[in-house]
mmCIF file of C-alpha atoms in Angstrom:
data_model
loop_
_atom_site.group_PDB
_atom_site.id
_atom_site.type_symbol
_atom_site.label_atom_id
_atom_site.label_comp_id
_atom_site.label_asym_id
_atom_site.label_seq_id
_atom_site.Cartn_x
_atom_site.Cartn_y
_atom_site.Cartn_z
ATOM 1 C CA GLU J 1 14.036 -34.317 -9.526
ATOM 2 C CA PRO J 2 10.565 -34.030 -7.686
ATOM 3 C CA GLU J 3 9.024 -30.537 -8.064
ATOM 4 C CA VAL J 4 5.764 -28.672 -6.983
ATOM 5 C CA THR J 5 3.397 -28.572 -9.787
ATOM 6 C CA GLN J 6 0.394 -25.944 -9.900
ATOM 7 C CA THR J 7 -2.697 -25.742 -12.463
ATOM 8 C CA PRO J 8 -3.877 -23.767 -14.237
ATOM 9 C CA SER J 9 -0.974 -21.573 -15.170
ATOM 10 C CA HIS J 10 -3.254 -18.681 -15.854
ATOM 11 C CA GLN J 11 -6.725 -17.984 -14.976
ATOM 12 C CA VAL J 12 -8.976 -15.250 -15.585
ATOM 13 C CA THR J 13 -12.196 -14.598 -13.778
ATOM 14 C CA GLN J 14 -14.791 -12.107 -13.259
ATOM 15 C CA MET J 15 -15.422 -10.312 -10.210
ATOM 16 C CA GLY J 16 -17.486 -12.142 -7.636
ATOM 17 C CA GLN J 17 -16.874 -15.606 -9.052
ATOM 18 C CA GLU J 18 -15.321 -18.275 -6.850
ATOM 19 C CA VAL J 19 -11.900 -19.830 -8.050
ATOM 20 C CA ILE J 20 -9.797 -22.759 -7.038
ATOM 21 C CA LEU J 21 -6.023 -22.958 -7.337
ATOM 22 C CA ARG J 22 -4.654 -26.344 -7.368
ATOM 23 C CA CYS J 23 -1.380 -27.663 -6.342
ATOM 24 C CA VAL J 24 0.376 -31.103 -5.955
ATOM 25 C CA PRO J 25 3.232 -30.704 -3.619
ATOM 26 C CA ILE J 26 6.349 -33.019 -3.493
ATOM 27 C CA SER J 27 4.879 -36.161 -2.210
ATOM 28 C CA ASN J 28 6.794 -36.559 1.238
ATOM 29 C CA HIS J 29 6.713 -33.203 2.092
ATOM 30 C CA LEU J 30 4.736 -32.467 5.488
ATOM 31 C CA TYR J 31 3.949 -28.531 5.180
ATOM 32 C CA PHE J 32 2.303 -26.864 2.426
ATOM 33 C CA TYR J 33 2.196 -23.275 1.843
ATOM 34 C CA TRP J 34 0.270 -20.602 -0.630
ATOM 35 C CA TYR J 35 1.980 -17.178 -1.224
ATOM 36 C CA ARG J 36 0.924 -14.506 -3.567
ATOM 37 C CA GLN J 37 2.826 -11.737 -5.469
ATOM 38 C CA ILE J 38 0.861 -8.797 -6.683
ATOM 39 C CA LEU J 39 2.491 -7.572 -9.787
ATOM 40 C CA GLY J 40 5.683 -5.549 -8.903
ATOM 41 C CA GLN J 41 5.714 -6.199 -5.224
ATOM 42 C CA LYS J 42 7.366 -8.814 -2.983
ATOM 43 C CA VAL J 43 6.147 -12.254 -2.162
ATOM 44 C CA GLU J 44 3.535 -12.655 0.680
ATOM 45 C CA PHE J 45 2.449 -15.550 2.742
ATOM 46 C CA LEU J 46 -0.957 -16.332 3.044
ATOM 47 C CA VAL J 47 -1.139 -19.619 5.003
ATOM 48 C CA SER J 48 0.703 -22.766 5.847
ATOM 49 C CA PHE J 49 -1.029 -26.298 6.296
ATOM 50 C CA TYR J 50 0.288 -29.088 8.291
ATOM 51 C CA ASN J 51 -1.032 -32.418 9.394
ATOM 52 C CA ASN J 52 -4.696 -31.888 7.596
ATOM 53 C CA GLU J 53 -4.991 -28.005 9.223
ATOM 54 C CA ILE J 54 -4.112 -24.406 9.049
ATOM 55 C CA SER J 55 -0.962 -23.968 11.277
ATOM 56 C CA GLU J 56 -0.616 -20.303 10.473
ATOM 57 C CA LYS J 57 -2.205 -17.741 8.360
ATOM 58 C CA SER J 58 -1.664 -13.850 7.488
ATOM 59 C CA GLU J 59 -3.972 -11.293 7.780
ATOM 60 C CA ILE J 60 -4.310 -11.119 4.179
ATOM 61 C CA PHE J 61 -6.146 -14.876 4.428
ATOM 62 C CA ASP J 62 -9.316 -13.741 5.224
ATOM 63 C CA ASP J 63 -13.236 -15.781 5.107
ATOM 64 C CA GLN J 64 -13.068 -15.014 1.472
ATOM 65 C CA PHE J 65 -10.148 -17.838 1.338
ATOM 66 C CA SER J 66 -9.721 -21.282 2.348
ATOM 67 C CA VAL J 67 -7.330 -24.168 1.970
ATOM 68 C CA GLU J 68 -7.996 -28.130 1.341
ATOM 69 C CA ARG J 69 -6.096 -31.030 1.074
ATOM 70 C CA PRO J 70 -8.735 -33.197 -0.473
ATOM 71 C CA ASP J 71 -6.792 -36.233 -1.405
ATOM 72 C CA GLY J 72 -2.964 -37.511 -0.646
ATOM 73 C CA SER J 73 -1.903 -35.577 -3.485
ATOM 74 C CA ASN J 74 -3.542 -31.970 -4.177
ATOM 75 C CA PHE J 75 -3.352 -28.941 -2.077
ATOM 76 C CA THR J 76 -5.937 -26.541 -3.058
ATOM 77 C CA LEU J 77 -6.829 -22.539 -2.252
ATOM 78 C CA LYS J 78 -10.091 -21.167 -2.980
ATOM 79 C CA ILE J 79 -11.319 -17.686 -3.152
ATOM 80 C CA ARG J 80 -14.837 -17.533 -2.796
ATOM 81 C CA SER J 81 -15.841 -14.591 -4.307
ATOM 82 C CA THR J 82 -12.871 -12.678 -6.054
ATOM 83 C CA LYS J 83 -12.155 -8.982 -5.796
ATOM 84 C CA LEU J 84 -10.128 -6.949 -8.248
ATOM 85 C CA GLU J 85 -7.384 -6.966 -5.900
ATOM 86 C CA ASP J 86 -7.134 -10.810 -5.787
ATOM 87 C CA SER J 87 -5.152 -10.426 -9.151
ATOM 88 C CA ALA J 88 -1.637 -11.685 -8.493
ATOM 89 C CA MET J 89 0.544 -14.776 -8.927
ATOM 90 C CA TYR J 90 -0.231 -17.313 -6.266
ATOM 91 C CA PHE J 91 2.525 -19.612 -5.637
ATOM 92 C CA CYS J 92 2.260 -22.805 -3.652
ATOM 93 C CA ALA J 93 5.388 -24.196 -1.895
ATOM 94 C CA SER J 94 5.973 -27.409 0.230
ATOM 95 C CA ASN J 95 8.775 -28.511 2.540
ATOM 96 C CA LEU J 96 9.990 -31.375 4.711
ATOM 97 C CA GLY J 97 12.493 -29.550 6.998
ATOM 98 C CA LEU J 98 13.817 -25.967 6.452
ATOM 99 C CA GLU J 99 13.490 -25.509 2.966
ATOM 100 C CA GLN J 100 10.567 -24.331 0.636
ATOM 101 C CA TYR J 101 10.001 -25.573 -2.541
ATOM 102 C CA PHE J 102 8.039 -23.283 -4.729
ATOM 103 C CA GLY J 103 5.708 -24.327 -7.851
ATOM 104 C CA PRO J 104 5.681 -22.158 -11.063
ATOM 105 C CA GLY J 105 2.951 -20.107 -9.879
ATOM 106 C CA THR J 106 -0.726 -19.654 -11.105
ATOM 107 C CA ARG J 107 -1.625 -16.155 -12.692
ATOM 108 C CA LEU J 108 -5.114 -14.945 -11.502
ATOM 109 C CA THR J 109 -6.760 -12.110 -13.400
ATOM 110 C CA VAL J 110 -9.794 -10.612 -11.803
ATOM 111 C CA THR J 111 -11.896 -8.422 -14.622
ATOM 112 C CA ALA I 1 8.176 -7.914 13.708
ATOM 113 C CA GLN I 2 10.638 -9.750 11.615
ATOM 114 C CA SER I 3 11.585 -7.998 8.115
ATOM 115 C CA VAL I 4 13.376 -8.210 5.177
ATOM 116 C CA THR I 5 15.122 -5.115 3.433
ATOM 117 C CA GLN I 6 16.678 -5.108 0.129
ATOM 118 C CA PRO I 7 17.764 -1.587 -0.509
ATOM 119 C CA ASP I 8 18.343 -1.893 -3.924
ATOM 120 C CA ILE I 9 15.431 -2.119 -6.411
ATOM 121 C CA HIS I 10 17.384 -2.288 -9.607
ATOM 122 C CA ILE I 11 21.022 -2.777 -10.416
ATOM 123 C CA THR I 12 22.724 -2.971 -13.899
ATOM 124 C CA VAL I 13 25.856 -4.714 -14.273
ATOM 125 C CA SER I 14 28.064 -5.288 -17.473
ATOM 126 C CA GLU I 15 28.530 -8.722 -18.100
ATOM 127 C CA GLY I 16 31.518 -10.261 -16.803
ATOM 128 C CA ALA I 17 31.528 -7.780 -13.792
ATOM 129 C CA SER I 18 31.124 -8.860 -10.233
ATOM 130 C CA LEU I 19 27.824 -8.460 -8.251
ATOM 131 C CA GLU I 20 26.712 -7.937 -4.829
ATOM 132 C CA LEU I 21 22.977 -7.740 -3.754
ATOM 133 C CA ARG I 22 22.308 -6.645 -0.282
ATOM 134 C CA CYS I 23 19.833 -8.198 2.147
ATOM 135 C CA ASN I 24 19.403 -6.911 5.654
ATOM 136 C CA TYR I 25 16.962 -8.671 8.053
ATOM 137 C CA SER I 26 15.362 -8.050 11.601
ATOM 138 C CA TYR I 27 14.855 -10.603 13.902
ATOM 139 C CA GLY I 28 15.702 -11.396 17.299
ATOM 140 C CA ALA I 29 17.309 -14.997 16.958
ATOM 141 C CA THR I 30 19.403 -16.442 13.959
ATOM 142 C CA PRO I 31 17.132 -16.681 11.168
ATOM 143 C CA TYR I 32 17.317 -19.250 8.466
ATOM 144 C CA LEU I 33 18.278 -17.196 5.451
ATOM 145 C CA PHE I 34 17.538 -17.926 1.788
ATOM 146 C CA TRP I 35 18.007 -16.235 -1.795
ATOM 147 C CA TYR I 36 15.552 -16.996 -4.660
ATOM 148 C CA VAL I 37 15.814 -16.053 -8.305
ATOM 149 C CA GLN I 38 12.934 -15.544 -10.411
ATOM 150 C CA SER I 39 12.981 -14.777 -14.053
ATOM 151 C CA PRO I 40 10.265 -13.262 -15.688
ATOM 152 C CA GLY I 41 7.145 -15.198 -15.451
ATOM 153 C CA GLN I 42 8.647 -18.019 -13.776
ATOM 154 C CA GLY I 43 8.505 -19.202 -10.303
ATOM 155 C CA LEU I 44 10.912 -18.865 -7.285
ATOM 156 C CA GLN I 45 13.979 -20.967 -7.718
ATOM 157 C CA LEU I 46 16.326 -21.692 -4.458
ATOM 158 C CA LEU I 47 19.646 -20.249 -5.012
ATOM 159 C CA LEU I 48 21.248 -20.919 -1.545
ATOM 160 C CA LYS I 49 20.463 -21.246 2.016
ATOM 161 C CA TYR I 50 21.985 -20.611 5.312
ATOM 162 C CA PHE I 51 20.867 -22.687 8.507
ATOM 163 C CA SER I 52 24.215 -22.732 10.898
ATOM 164 C CA GLY I 53 27.528 -23.287 10.563
ATOM 165 C CA ASP I 54 29.997 -21.884 8.029
ATOM 166 C CA THR I 55 28.792 -18.198 7.295
ATOM 167 C CA LEU I 56 29.895 -18.340 3.758
ATOM 168 C CA VAL I 57 27.496 -20.415 1.738
ATOM 169 C CA GLN I 58 27.882 -21.441 -2.054
ATOM 170 C CA GLY I 59 24.844 -21.868 -4.303
ATOM 171 C CA ILE I 60 24.087 -22.694 -7.552
ATOM 172 C CA LYS I 61 24.651 -20.932 -10.860
ATOM 173 C CA GLY I 62 28.202 -19.721 -9.264
ATOM 174 C CA PHE I 63 26.295 -17.517 -6.489
ATOM 175 C CA GLU I 64 27.570 -17.404 -2.806
ATOM 176 C CA ALA I 65 26.770 -15.437 0.277
ATOM 177 C CA GLU I 66 28.071 -14.688 3.474
ATOM 178 C CA PHE I 67 25.680 -14.608 6.762
ATOM 179 C CA LYS I 68 27.066 -11.575 9.155
ATOM 180 C CA ARG I 69 25.213 -12.017 12.480
ATOM 181 C CA SER I 70 26.879 -8.519 13.556
ATOM 182 C CA GLN I 71 25.412 -6.491 10.750
ATOM 183 C CA SER I 72 22.302 -8.628 10.338
ATOM 184 C CA SER I 73 22.924 -9.210 6.597
ATOM 185 C CA PHE I 74 22.918 -11.793 4.070
ATOM 186 C CA ASN I 75 24.257 -10.421 0.871
ATOM 187 C CA LEU I 76 24.568 -12.335 -2.380
ATOM 188 C CA ARG I 77 27.750 -12.247 -4.453
ATOM 189 C CA LYS I 78 28.557 -13.422 -7.811
ATOM 190 C CA PRO I 79 32.567 -12.538 -8.944
ATOM 191 C CA SER I 80 31.317 -12.508 -12.812
ATOM 192 C CA VAL I 81 27.899 -11.893 -14.166
ATOM 193 C CA HIS I 82 26.460 -13.753 -17.237
ATOM 194 C CA TRP I 83 23.803 -12.413 -19.099
ATOM 195 C CA SER I 84 21.349 -15.170 -18.052
ATOM 196 C CA ASP I 85 21.801 -14.208 -14.817
ATOM 197 C CA ALA I 86 19.520 -11.040 -15.613
ATOM 198 C CA ALA I 87 16.492 -11.581 -13.212
ATOM 199 C CA GLU I 88 14.763 -10.776 -10.010
ATOM 200 C CA TYR I 89 16.373 -11.720 -6.651
ATOM 201 C CA PHE I 90 14.397 -12.110 -3.561
ATOM 202 C CA CYS I 91 16.214 -12.426 -0.134
ATOM 203 C CA ALA I 92 13.958 -14.344 2.524
ATOM 204 C CA VAL I 93 14.065 -15.282 6.287
ATOM 205 C CA GLY I 94 12.473 -17.919 8.098
ATOM 206 C CA HIS I 95 12.616 -18.903 11.894
ATOM 207 C CA ARG I 96 11.346 -22.368 12.534
ATOM 208 C CA GLU I 97 11.066 -25.538 10.855
ATOM 209 C CA GLY I 98 7.381 -25.441 8.844
ATOM 210 C CA GLY I 99 7.302 -21.722 9.439
ATOM 211 C CA LYS I 100 6.568 -18.883 6.612
ATOM 212 C CA LEU I 101 9.184 -17.253 4.724
ATOM 213 C CA ILE I 102 9.041 -13.296 4.849
ATOM 214 C CA PHE I 103 10.559 -11.937 1.446
ATOM 215 C CA GLY I 104 12.227 -8.850 0.895
ATOM 216 C CA GLN I 105 11.157 -6.562 -2.095
ATOM 217 C CA GLY I 106 13.409 -7.869 -4.465
ATOM 218 C CA THR I 107 16.477 -6.688 -6.513
ATOM 219 C CA GLU I 108 16.092 -6.435 -10.423
ATOM 220 C CA LEU I 109 19.110 -7.141 -12.106
ATOM 221 C CA SER I 110 19.992 -6.154 -15.673
ATOM 222 C CA VAL I 111 23.152 -7.141 -17.607
ATOM 223 C CA LYS I 112 24.416 -4.844 -20.248
ATOM 224 C CA PRO I 113 26.662 -6.215 -22.862
#
């Protein structure tokens, strides 16, 4: 069964550093998403991407964040200058219709 | 604004007992409703979904949920809980194809022998 994959599974970075989280969505899906989950809290929507552009973003998704689909398979989330409060689990998701399929997540730890 | 409420933060049930996890949503139109399960350190696995039609939906692992429009609820049920069901359960709402999902706070389920 096709699945969404994410790399790395865990990333540790220092405050102020740039990080890129990578995702490979399911191949025939059209919509791609990033969500995050701060430890012990609910899953929060960050951004959705369709037809090579952002279709919706939350207030969390400020100028420090960007997304890109550099080729036909990868979907990336970049955080330009990480802050302590960016520490969270980041989930990528994709869908074709109404149902979103989530990847296993990348745990980002900012020290 | 759309919102999802899961009133129970933590529930403990005995193995073999029945389970009901509550979910209430706030949204003007008929939403698309989902239940996801998250085991420790794992991603989100879809248990079941409601888009339209029969308001009682069946999912994986023996779970079912019932959409009640009058109560704005989508409660998750299982007649007999297994120890492996211990996990965090999230209710989520969407409103259009391609749109974002809004998640509840989650309910942590513990199962005692």
